[in-house]
Short mmCIF file of C-alpha atoms and ligand atoms in Angstrom, two decimals:
data_model
loop_
_atom_site.label_atom_id
_atom_site.label_comp_id
_atom_site.label_asym_id
_atom_site.label_seq_id
_atom_site.Cartn_x
_atom_site.Cartn_y
_atom_site.Cartn_z
CA MET S 1226 175.14 61.38 37.34
CA GLU S 1227 171.95 61.87 39.39
CA LYS S 1228 168.45 61.96 38.03
CA LEU S 1229 164.91 62.11 39.24
CA VAL S 1230 162.65 59.23 38.36
CA ILE S 1231 158.97 60.13 38.53
CA ASN S 1232 156.17 57.70 38.19
CA GLY S 1233 153.35 59.91 37.17
CA ARG S 1234 149.79 60.89 37.15
CA THR S 1235 149.39 61.80 40.92
CA PRO S 1236 147.06 64.53 42.12
CA LEU S 1237 149.30 66.27 44.63
CA LYS S 1238 147.58 66.53 47.94
CA GLY S 1239 148.67 67.63 51.55
CA GLU S 1240 150.82 70.43 52.86
CA VAL S 1241 153.93 72.10 51.88
CA THR S 1242 156.06 74.58 53.94
CA ILE S 1243 157.75 77.12 51.84
CA SER S 1244 161.47 77.96 52.39
CA GLY S 1245 163.34 81.32 52.57
CA ALA S 1246 163.73 82.98 49.28
CA LYS S 1247 166.59 82.03 47.08
CA ASN S 1248 166.83 85.40 45.35
CA ALA S 1249 166.68 87.30 48.73
CA ALA S 1250 169.32 85.05 50.24
CA VAL S 1251 171.83 85.34 47.54
CA ALA S 1252 171.70 89.20 47.91
CA ILE S 1253 171.44 89.27 51.72
CA LEU S 1254 174.60 87.14 52.20
CA PRO S 1255 176.89 89.63 50.19
CA ALA S 1256 174.96 92.49 51.73
CA ALA S 1257 176.20 91.34 55.15
CA LEU S 1258 179.77 92.20 54.00
CA LEU S 1259 178.74 95.81 54.52
CA VAL S 1260 178.23 95.01 58.28
CA ASP S 1261 181.34 95.69 60.32
CA GLY S 1262 180.25 93.46 63.11
CA ILE S 1263 178.09 90.42 63.69
CA CYS S 1264 174.67 89.50 62.46
CA THR S 1265 172.42 86.60 62.48
CA ILE S 1266 170.43 85.50 59.47
CA ASP S 1267 167.51 83.20 59.83
CA ASN S 1268 165.22 81.21 57.35
CA LEU S 1269 168.13 80.59 55.00
CA PRO S 1270 167.12 78.11 52.41
CA ASN S 1271 169.39 74.94 52.28
CA ILE S 1272 170.30 75.21 48.58
CA SER S 1273 173.48 75.01 46.73
CA ASP S 1274 173.72 78.69 45.77
CA VAL S 1275 173.64 79.60 49.41
CA LYS S 1276 176.51 77.07 50.09
CA ILE S 1277 178.72 78.54 47.35
CA TYR S 1278 178.03 82.02 48.70
CA LEU S 1279 179.04 81.00 52.28
CA ASP S 1280 182.22 79.49 50.81
CA ILE S 1281 183.01 82.75 49.13
CA LEU S 1282 182.29 84.77 52.28
CA THR S 1283 184.64 82.43 54.17
CA ASP S 1284 187.42 82.84 51.54
CA LEU S 1285 187.12 86.50 52.01
CA GLY S 1286 187.69 86.16 55.69
CA ALA S 1287 184.16 85.96 57.21
CA LYS S 1288 183.40 83.72 60.11
CA VAL S 1289 180.27 81.61 59.54
CA THR S 1290 178.76 79.69 62.49
CA TRP S 1291 175.62 77.53 61.84
CA ASN S 1292 173.14 77.76 64.73
CA ASN S 1293 170.70 75.44 63.13
CA GLU S 1294 169.80 74.00 59.66
CA HIS S 1295 168.43 77.41 58.59
CA GLU S 1296 170.23 80.07 60.69
CA ILE S 1297 173.81 81.34 60.67
CA THR S 1298 175.69 83.87 62.49
CA LEU S 1299 178.14 85.89 60.37
CA ASP S 1300 181.17 87.81 61.77
CA THR S 1301 182.34 90.09 58.97
CA ARG S 1302 184.77 92.28 61.07
CA ASN S 1303 187.84 90.68 59.78
CA ILE S 1304 187.38 90.64 55.88
CA ASN S 1305 190.83 90.40 54.62
CA SER S 1306 190.40 90.12 50.76
CA TYR S 1307 188.48 92.10 48.21
CA ASN S 1308 189.14 89.65 45.34
CA SER S 1309 186.59 86.89 45.27
CA PRO S 1310 187.80 83.68 43.72
CA VAL S 1311 186.96 83.68 39.96
CA GLU S 1312 186.29 79.96 39.70
CA LYS S 1313 183.56 80.30 42.40
CA THR S 1314 181.98 83.60 41.37
CA SER S 1315 181.67 82.72 37.75
CA LYS S 1316 179.39 79.71 38.81
CA PHE S 1317 176.38 81.80 39.50
CA ARG S 1318 174.67 84.92 38.63
CA ALA S 1319 174.16 86.45 41.93
CA SER S 1320 177.89 86.69 42.61
CA TYR S 1321 177.57 90.24 41.06
CA TYR S 1322 176.37 91.55 44.34
CA LEU S 1323 179.83 91.16 45.69
CA ILE S 1324 180.85 94.12 43.52
CA GLY S 1325 178.26 96.49 45.23
CA SER S 1326 179.05 95.38 48.80
CA LEU S 1327 182.89 95.23 48.63
CA LEU S 1328 183.03 98.40 46.69
CA GLY S 1329 180.77 100.01 49.36
CA ARG S 1330 182.71 98.85 52.23
CA PHE S 1331 186.28 98.87 51.03
CA GLY S 1332 186.30 100.96 47.80
CA HIS S 1333 187.68 97.86 45.91
CA ALA S 1334 186.04 94.79 44.42
CA GLN S 1335 187.02 92.10 42.00
CA VAL S 1336 184.84 89.21 40.76
CA GLY S 1337 184.67 86.71 37.89
CA MET S 1338 182.04 87.52 35.31
CA PRO S 1339 178.85 86.01 36.70
CA GLY S 1340 177.38 82.76 35.37
CA GLY S 1341 174.01 81.40 36.26
CA CYS S 1342 171.09 80.22 34.16
CA LYS S 1343 171.36 80.61 30.37
CA LEU S 1344 168.33 82.66 29.62
CA GLY S 1345 169.78 84.70 26.84
CA ALA S 1346 172.00 87.90 27.06
CA ARG S 1347 172.33 88.93 30.62
CA PRO S 1348 174.14 92.41 30.48
CA ILE S 1349 175.12 94.20 33.68
CA ASP S 1350 175.60 97.65 32.13
CA GLN S 1351 172.93 99.27 34.53
CA HIS S 1352 174.90 97.95 37.47
CA ILE S 1353 178.16 99.42 36.00
CA LYS S 1354 176.29 102.81 35.31
CA GLY S 1355 175.16 103.06 38.92
CA PHE S 1356 178.66 102.32 40.35
CA GLU S 1357 180.21 104.88 37.91
CA ALA S 1358 177.68 107.44 38.96
CA LEU S 1359 178.63 106.96 42.59
CA GLY S 1360 182.25 107.74 41.58
CA ALA S 1361 183.61 104.24 40.93
CA LYS S 1362 186.00 103.27 38.08
CA VAL S 1363 184.99 99.89 36.56
CA ASP S 1364 187.04 97.81 34.35
CA VAL S 1365 185.62 94.54 32.63
CA SER S 1366 188.41 92.46 31.24
CA GLN S 1367 189.90 88.95 31.18
CA GLY S 1368 186.66 87.53 32.48
CA LYS S 1369 186.73 89.65 35.55
CA ILE S 1370 185.13 92.82 36.82
CA THR S 1371 187.19 95.26 38.89
CA ALA S 1372 185.70 98.20 40.59
CA THR S 1373 187.60 100.81 42.58
CA ALA S 1374 186.72 104.17 44.20
CA GLU S 1375 188.46 106.59 46.54
CA ASP S 1376 185.18 107.90 47.88
CA LEU S 1377 181.62 106.97 46.76
CA VAL S 1378 179.41 109.97 46.84
CA GLY S 1379 175.55 109.94 46.73
CA THR S 1380 173.93 110.92 43.48
CA SER S 1381 170.84 110.25 41.33
CA VAL S 1382 170.85 107.21 39.22
CA TYR S 1383 168.09 106.50 36.67
CA LEU S 1384 167.91 102.83 35.62
CA ASP S 1385 167.20 102.51 31.92
CA VAL S 1386 165.55 99.10 32.42
CA VAL S 1387 163.81 97.77 35.46
CA SER S 1388 166.52 95.41 36.94
CA VAL S 1389 166.31 93.49 40.09
CA GLY S 1390 170.16 92.94 40.10
CA ALA S 1391 171.04 96.56 39.29
CA THR S 1392 168.52 98.00 41.84
CA ILE S 1393 170.05 95.83 44.69
CA ASN S 1394 173.56 96.32 43.57
CA VAL S 1395 173.45 100.17 43.39
CA MET S 1396 171.60 100.13 46.72
CA LEU S 1397 174.47 98.08 48.21
CA ALA S 1398 177.08 100.55 46.82
CA ALA S 1399 175.23 103.47 48.22
CA VAL S 1400 174.65 102.31 51.80
CA LEU S 1401 177.95 103.65 53.07
CA ALA S 1402 178.46 106.34 50.45
CA GLU S 1403 178.65 110.03 51.55
CA GLY S 1404 175.35 111.73 51.19
CA THR S 1405 172.05 110.67 49.67
CA THR S 1406 171.49 108.44 46.49
CA VAL S 1407 168.29 108.37 44.61
CA ILE S 1408 167.79 105.38 42.46
CA ASP S 1409 164.74 105.88 39.95
CA ASN S 1410 162.95 103.21 37.93
CA VAL S 1411 163.89 100.46 40.27
CA ALA S 1412 162.56 96.87 40.58
CA LYS S 1413 159.91 96.22 43.29
CA GLU S 1414 160.27 92.52 43.67
CA PRO S 1415 159.83 91.16 47.10
CA HIS S 1416 163.41 90.23 47.48
CA VAL S 1417 164.38 93.91 46.61
CA VAL S 1418 162.42 95.01 49.77
CA ASP S 1419 163.87 92.19 51.72
CA VAL S 1420 167.43 93.21 51.14
CA ALA S 1421 166.50 96.81 52.05
CA ASN S 1422 164.80 95.71 55.26
CA PHE S 1423 167.99 93.61 56.10
CA LEU S 1424 170.26 96.43 55.63
CA ASN S 1425 168.02 98.71 57.62
CA THR S 1426 167.90 96.26 60.48
CA MET S 1427 171.61 96.34 60.41
CA GLY S 1428 171.83 100.14 60.63
CA ALA S 1429 171.29 101.51 57.04
CA ASP S 1430 168.93 104.30 56.12
CA ILE S 1431 166.99 103.17 52.97
CA ARG S 1432 163.54 104.32 52.12
CA GLY S 1433 161.16 103.53 49.32
CA ALA S 1434 161.92 100.01 48.56
CA GLY S 1435 158.84 98.46 47.04
CA THR S 1436 158.11 101.76 45.08
CA ASP S 1437 159.61 103.00 41.79
CA VAL S 1438 162.23 105.23 43.70
CA ILE S 1439 164.70 104.15 46.27
CA LYS S 1440 166.46 106.73 48.42
CA VAL S 1441 169.62 105.77 50.25
CA ASN S 1442 170.84 108.11 52.94
CA GLY S 1443 174.55 107.06 53.43
CA VAL S 1444 175.57 106.11 56.97
CA LYS S 1445 179.06 105.73 58.39
CA LYS S 1446 178.95 102.20 59.57
CA LEU S 1447 176.60 99.27 59.81
CA GLU S 1448 176.91 97.90 63.36
CA GLY S 1449 174.87 94.68 62.90
CA ASN S 1450 174.11 92.97 66.20
CA ALA S 1451 170.77 92.04 65.04
CA THR S 1452 168.89 89.04 63.58
CA TYR S 1453 167.07 89.08 60.31
CA SER S 1454 164.72 86.44 58.86
CA ILE S 1455 164.55 85.90 55.18
CA VAL S 1456 161.18 86.48 53.42
CA PRO S 1457 159.45 83.20 52.27
CA ASP S 1458 160.18 82.28 48.57
CA GLN S 1459 157.49 83.72 46.26
CA ILE S 1460 158.64 81.59 43.28
CA GLU S 1461 158.70 78.35 45.30
CA ALA S 1462 155.22 79.06 46.64
CA GLY S 1463 154.02 79.89 42.96
CA THR S 1464 155.71 76.47 41.82
CA PHE S 1465 153.56 74.54 44.18
CA MET S 1466 150.40 76.56 43.36
CA LEU S 1467 150.82 75.69 39.73
CA ALA S 1468 151.67 72.05 40.63
CA ALA S 1469 148.33 71.88 42.44
CA VAL S 1470 146.55 73.11 39.34
CA ALA S 1471 148.42 70.99 36.81
CA SER S 1472 148.03 67.75 38.82
CA ARG S 1473 144.45 68.51 39.74
CA GLY S 1474 145.43 68.30 43.34
CA ASN S 1475 144.76 70.26 46.57
CA ILE S 1476 147.72 71.80 48.37
CA LEU S 1477 147.88 73.92 51.51
CA ILE S 1478 150.88 76.18 50.99
CA LYS S 1479 152.26 77.26 54.35
CA ASN S 1480 154.68 79.99 55.37
CA CYS S 1481 154.19 82.10 52.18
CA ILE S 1482 153.24 85.82 51.94
CA THR S 1483 149.91 85.66 49.99
CA LYS S 1484 150.30 89.41 48.93
CA HIS S 1485 153.37 88.43 46.90
CA LEU S 1486 151.34 85.76 45.16
CA GLU S 1487 148.56 87.92 43.87
CA PRO S 1488 149.71 87.95 40.15
CA ILE S 1489 149.80 84.09 40.39
CA MET S 1490 146.56 83.59 42.19
CA ALA S 1491 144.78 85.88 39.53
CA LYS S 1492 145.89 83.55 36.80
CA VAL S 1493 145.08 80.35 38.76
CA VAL S 1494 141.48 81.63 39.10
CA GLU S 1495 141.36 82.48 35.45
CA MET S 1496 142.32 78.87 34.61
CA GLY S 1497 139.65 77.42 36.74
CA GLY S 1498 141.59 76.70 39.87
CA GLU S 1499 140.27 77.48 43.39
CA ILE S 1500 141.93 79.45 46.11
CA ASP S 1501 141.21 79.86 49.77
CA GLU S 1502 143.51 82.54 51.28
CA ILE S 1503 143.34 81.17 54.88
CA ASP S 1504 145.35 84.29 56.27
CA GLY S 1505 148.35 86.34 55.00
CA ASP S 1506 150.66 83.45 55.39
CA ASN S 1507 148.71 80.34 54.19
CA VAL S 1508 146.86 79.54 51.24
CA ARG S 1509 145.07 76.39 49.93
CA VAL S 1510 144.94 75.86 46.05
CA TRP S 1511 143.06 73.08 44.40
CA CYS S 1512 141.62 72.20 40.99
CA ASN S 1513 139.34 69.22 40.20
CA LYS S 1514 138.89 69.74 36.43
CA ARG S 1515 140.98 70.27 33.36
CA PRO S 1516 142.37 73.89 33.48
CA LYS S 1517 141.25 76.45 30.91
CA LYS S 1518 143.52 78.17 28.38
CA ILE S 1519 144.88 81.64 29.35
CA ASN S 1520 147.37 84.05 27.99
CA ILE S 1521 150.41 85.28 29.93
CA LYS S 1522 152.99 88.09 29.66
CA THR S 1523 155.74 88.03 32.02
CA LEU S 1524 156.61 91.48 33.68
CA PRO S 1525 158.54 92.81 36.51
CA TYR S 1526 156.69 92.64 39.95
CA PRO S 1527 153.82 93.02 40.39
CA GLY S 1528 153.34 91.56 37.01
CA PHE S 1529 153.52 87.72 36.39
CA PRO S 1530 157.03 86.52 37.25
CA THR S 1531 159.28 85.29 34.44
CA ASP S 1532 160.67 82.74 36.97
CA LEU S 1533 157.13 81.01 37.00
CA GLN S 1534 156.75 81.04 33.20
CA PRO S 1535 158.07 77.44 32.58
CA GLN S 1536 155.84 76.03 35.48
CA MET S 1537 152.79 77.86 33.97
CA GLY S 1538 153.85 76.48 30.58
CA VAL S 1539 153.38 72.98 32.00
CA VAL S 1540 149.80 73.84 33.19
CA LEU S 1541 148.85 75.21 29.90
CA SER S 1542 150.31 72.26 27.94
CA ILE S 1543 147.51 70.13 29.44
CA ALA S 1544 144.80 72.99 29.45
CA GLU S 1545 141.77 73.08 27.35
CA GLY S 1546 142.31 75.25 24.31
CA THR S 1547 145.10 77.29 22.94
CA SER S 1548 147.20 79.62 25.24
CA ILE S 1549 149.87 82.20 24.36
CA ILE S 1550 152.85 83.05 26.42
CA ASN S 1551 154.89 86.26 25.90
CA GLU S 1552 158.16 86.30 27.72
CA SER S 1553 159.22 89.84 27.97
CA ILE S 1554 162.23 89.68 30.28
CA TRP S 1555 164.45 86.94 28.87
CA GLU S 1556 165.39 86.04 25.24
CA SER S 1557 165.81 82.28 25.63
CA ARG S 1558 163.37 81.08 28.18
CA PHE S 1559 161.44 78.49 26.15
CA GLN S 1560 164.14 75.78 26.12
CA TYR S 1561 161.89 73.52 28.28
CA THR S 1562 159.22 73.52 25.68
CA GLU S 1563 161.34 71.10 23.53
CA GLU S 1564 161.47 68.74 26.51
CA LEU S 1565 157.61 69.05 27.12
CA ASN S 1566 157.02 68.22 23.50
CA LYS S 1567 158.92 65.01 24.08
CA MET S 1568 156.30 64.23 26.53
CA GLY S 1569 153.48 64.78 24.09
CA ALA S 1570 152.92 68.55 24.58
CA LYS S 1571 152.23 70.64 21.45
CA ILE S 1572 154.04 73.89 21.85
CA SER S 1573 155.55 76.06 19.18
CA ALA S 1574 157.96 78.59 20.58
CA GLN S 1575 159.63 81.44 18.53
CA GLY S 1576 161.48 84.38 19.77
CA LYS S 1577 159.65 85.73 22.94
CA THR S 1578 156.28 83.97 22.13
CA ALA S 1579 155.06 80.52 22.64
CA VAL S 1580 151.71 79.05 21.39
CA ILE S 1581 150.59 76.21 23.37
CA ASP S 1582 147.76 73.88 22.01
CA GLY S 1583 146.62 72.03 25.20
CA VAL S 1584 146.63 68.27 24.98
CA PRO S 1585 144.58 66.01 27.32
CA ASP S 1586 147.66 63.97 28.60
CA LEU S 1587 151.40 64.01 28.90
CA TYR S 1588 153.51 60.88 28.72
CA GLY S 1589 156.72 60.16 30.58
CA ALA S 1590 160.07 60.54 28.83
CA PRO S 1591 163.72 61.30 29.64
CA VAL S 1592 164.06 65.09 29.82
CA TYR S 1593 166.84 67.59 30.62
CA ALA S 1594 166.59 70.64 32.77
CA SER S 1595 168.23 73.50 30.93
CA ASP S 1596 167.95 75.86 33.95
CA LEU S 1597 166.54 76.12 37.54
CA ARG S 1598 162.90 76.94 36.78
CA ALA S 1599 162.84 74.68 33.64
CA GLY S 1600 163.84 71.94 36.10
CA ALA S 1601 160.90 72.62 38.42
CA ALA S 1602 158.62 72.70 35.41
CA LEU S 1603 159.78 69.22 34.24
CA ILE S 1604 159.08 67.86 37.65
CA ILE S 1605 155.54 69.12 37.61
CA ALA S 1606 155.24 67.59 34.08
CA GLY S 1607 156.42 64.31 35.38
CA VAL S 1608 153.98 64.23 38.18
CA CYS S 1609 151.07 64.90 35.75
CA ALA S 1610 152.29 62.55 32.97
CA ASN S 1611 151.32 58.85 32.38
CA GLY S 1612 154.32 56.58 32.94
CA VAL S 1613 157.83 57.21 34.01
CA THR S 1614 159.71 60.53 33.51
CA GLU S 1615 163.45 60.85 34.09
CA VAL S 1616 164.66 64.37 34.87
CA TYR S 1617 168.36 65.11 34.31
CA ASN S 1618 170.71 68.02 35.04
CA LEU S 1619 169.59 68.21 38.69
CA GLU S 1620 172.43 70.56 39.48
CA HIS S 1621 170.26 73.39 38.16
CA ILE S 1622 167.27 72.45 40.37
CA ASP S 1623 169.44 72.02 43.47
CA ARG S 1624 170.72 75.61 43.07
CA GLY S 1625 167.36 76.91 44.09
CA TYR S 1626 164.88 74.49 45.56
CA GLU S 1627 165.46 72.92 49.00
CA ASN S 1628 164.52 69.21 49.34
CA ILE S 1629 162.39 69.43 46.28
CA GLU S 1630 161.71 65.75 45.77
CA GLN S 1631 161.05 65.29 49.55
CA LYS S 1632 158.45 68.16 49.30
CA PHE S 1633 156.81 66.58 46.28
CA ARG S 1634 156.92 63.09 47.90
CA ASN S 1635 155.17 64.51 51.04
CA LEU S 1636 152.28 65.54 48.65
CA GLY S 1637 151.97 62.03 47.34
CA ALA S 1638 154.29 62.15 44.26
CA ASN S 1639 156.12 58.94 43.28
CA ILE S 1640 159.58 60.56 42.96
CA GLU S 1641 163.09 59.15 43.62
CA ARG S 1642 166.53 60.57 43.18
CA VAL S 1643 168.88 57.82 41.85
CA GLU S 1644 172.43 57.70 40.87
CA GLU S 1645 172.85 56.46 37.14
C1 UD1 A 765 166.85 88.30 38.74
C2 UD1 A 765 166.53 86.93 39.30
C3 UD1 A 765 165.99 85.92 38.15
C4 UD1 A 765 164.83 86.61 37.51
C5 UD1 A 765 165.18 88.05 37.07
C6 UD1 A 765 163.83 88.71 36.59
C7 UD1 A 765 168.21 86.89 41.13
C8 UD1 A 765 169.46 86.21 41.43
N1 UD1 A 765 167.80 86.44 39.80
O1 UD1 A 765 167.81 88.20 37.75
O2 UD1 A 765 165.72 84.76 38.70
O3 UD1 A 765 164.53 85.88 36.33
O4 UD1 A 765 165.56 88.88 38.14
O5 UD1 A 765 162.83 88.77 37.51
O6 UD1 A 765 167.56 87.65 41.72
N2 UD1 A 765 169.16 94.08 32.10
C9 UD1 A 765 169.93 94.90 31.33
N3 UD1 A 765 171.00 95.51 31.98
C10 UD1 A 765 171.39 95.38 33.17
C11 UD1 A 765 170.66 94.44 34.02
C12 UD1 A 765 169.57 93.82 33.40
O7 UD1 A 765 169.66 95.16 30.15
O8 UD1 A 765 172.34 95.86 33.69
C13 UD1 A 765 167.95 93.48 31.50
C14 UD1 A 765 168.06 91.93 31.45
O9 UD1 A 765 168.78 91.53 30.17
C15 UD1 A 765 166.66 91.56 31.53
C16 UD1 A 765 166.06 92.45 32.47
O10 UD1 A 765 166.86 93.72 32.46
O11 UD1 A 765 166.11 91.63 30.29
C17 UD1 A 765 165.74 92.21 33.72
O12 UD1 A 765 166.93 91.54 34.28
P1 UD1 A 765 167.27 91.62 35.95
O13 UD1 A 765 166.03 92.00 36.73
O14 UD1 A 765 168.50 92.43 36.16
O15 UD1 A 765 167.60 90.09 36.20
P2 UD1 A 765 168.64 89.49 37.26
O16 UD1 A 765 168.73 90.48 38.45
O17 UD1 A 765 169.88 89.06 36.62
#
């Protein structure tokens, strides 16, 4: 078993370059199945979710060629299976995108029920509602989802909840449908826009991504023959911003899109951190005093992202005063607070609310990552704490952060991955 051993209390200083967005990559790879041709995808993050996805695409008959560490060329002309392997698809959440793309291209899809981070109930009723509205029959049984359609025909779909996954999945199914699909009450996250931009680059006709309504004019074929570069990861950039504040450091965050970071920057300033937006792609964040208490409510974009809630929880655990976090997206996103309490934090979490009494110092302890972002939060806590912290369950962290310990080490952290 691997663990990260962190010798703490280091102000993080230096530069970090942000990788391509995990949540865009895990949607763009299945989206490429809609292309009946060849496409090149650049700025792919080197993370385990991407590796599993590429394995699945290969199983389905795609040809993957690595051009360099972050760029692949995909040939999806000879896809010869619509059934993605259950043992692989049930390992991670974003495997549900295979339904939209295989259904869209072949009128038939079968995947294992998606797995992923345990953040509470994760229904996919809105995805199914969209597929059915387009004319598909969907069956969920024996741990599998099967969707079939003779013809998919454009229609109006109103999503009852703002869902990133349902927005992207219905968009995927509509790209090659006959006529126009209008999807209302959609998610506006940067990765939703990125998937639409990828598909348009390959030949789709999607309008309105980034607003509340997406309109997809069906096209006959996606020719591909183009290169697309994945957007920088908003959540990774936010993780390092919050690490700068928590550790009272000074970090230049390179290759990010500062517009996507506005909800986070506003909170950093409220806590007493300083920000210098150098240009649209680079931002410096620093903090040389104890952060101040603030309140947070997680919301769909452009609200404060739930995927940065645990990292923010670490900053607030050592802030001056009592802060309140209201988690409005997921039911069980406070598991990390028990681990932080082992390090001396004073957090009481119940239901969707956590009350955090800031303490002056955290102390190193063995802690367990319950999910991906909880893992990132525990690394930040370890860097800020006195003494030695051991972080376990690294498989969660490796799903979504590229070279995380190297990036922290470059900023001065004393962190090693060791085999126990
Ligand atoms: C995506 C992100 C995840 C992030 C989340 C919210 C990926 C791979 N994962 O997850 O990191 O935390 O967005 O920003 O991009 N819901 C329903 N019915 C549905 C679908 C969702 O009720 O059919 C609910 C969920 O229970 C949740 C809310 O809608 O309360 C938002 O979920 P959604 O945006 O779909 O999250 P994911 O796409 O799974």
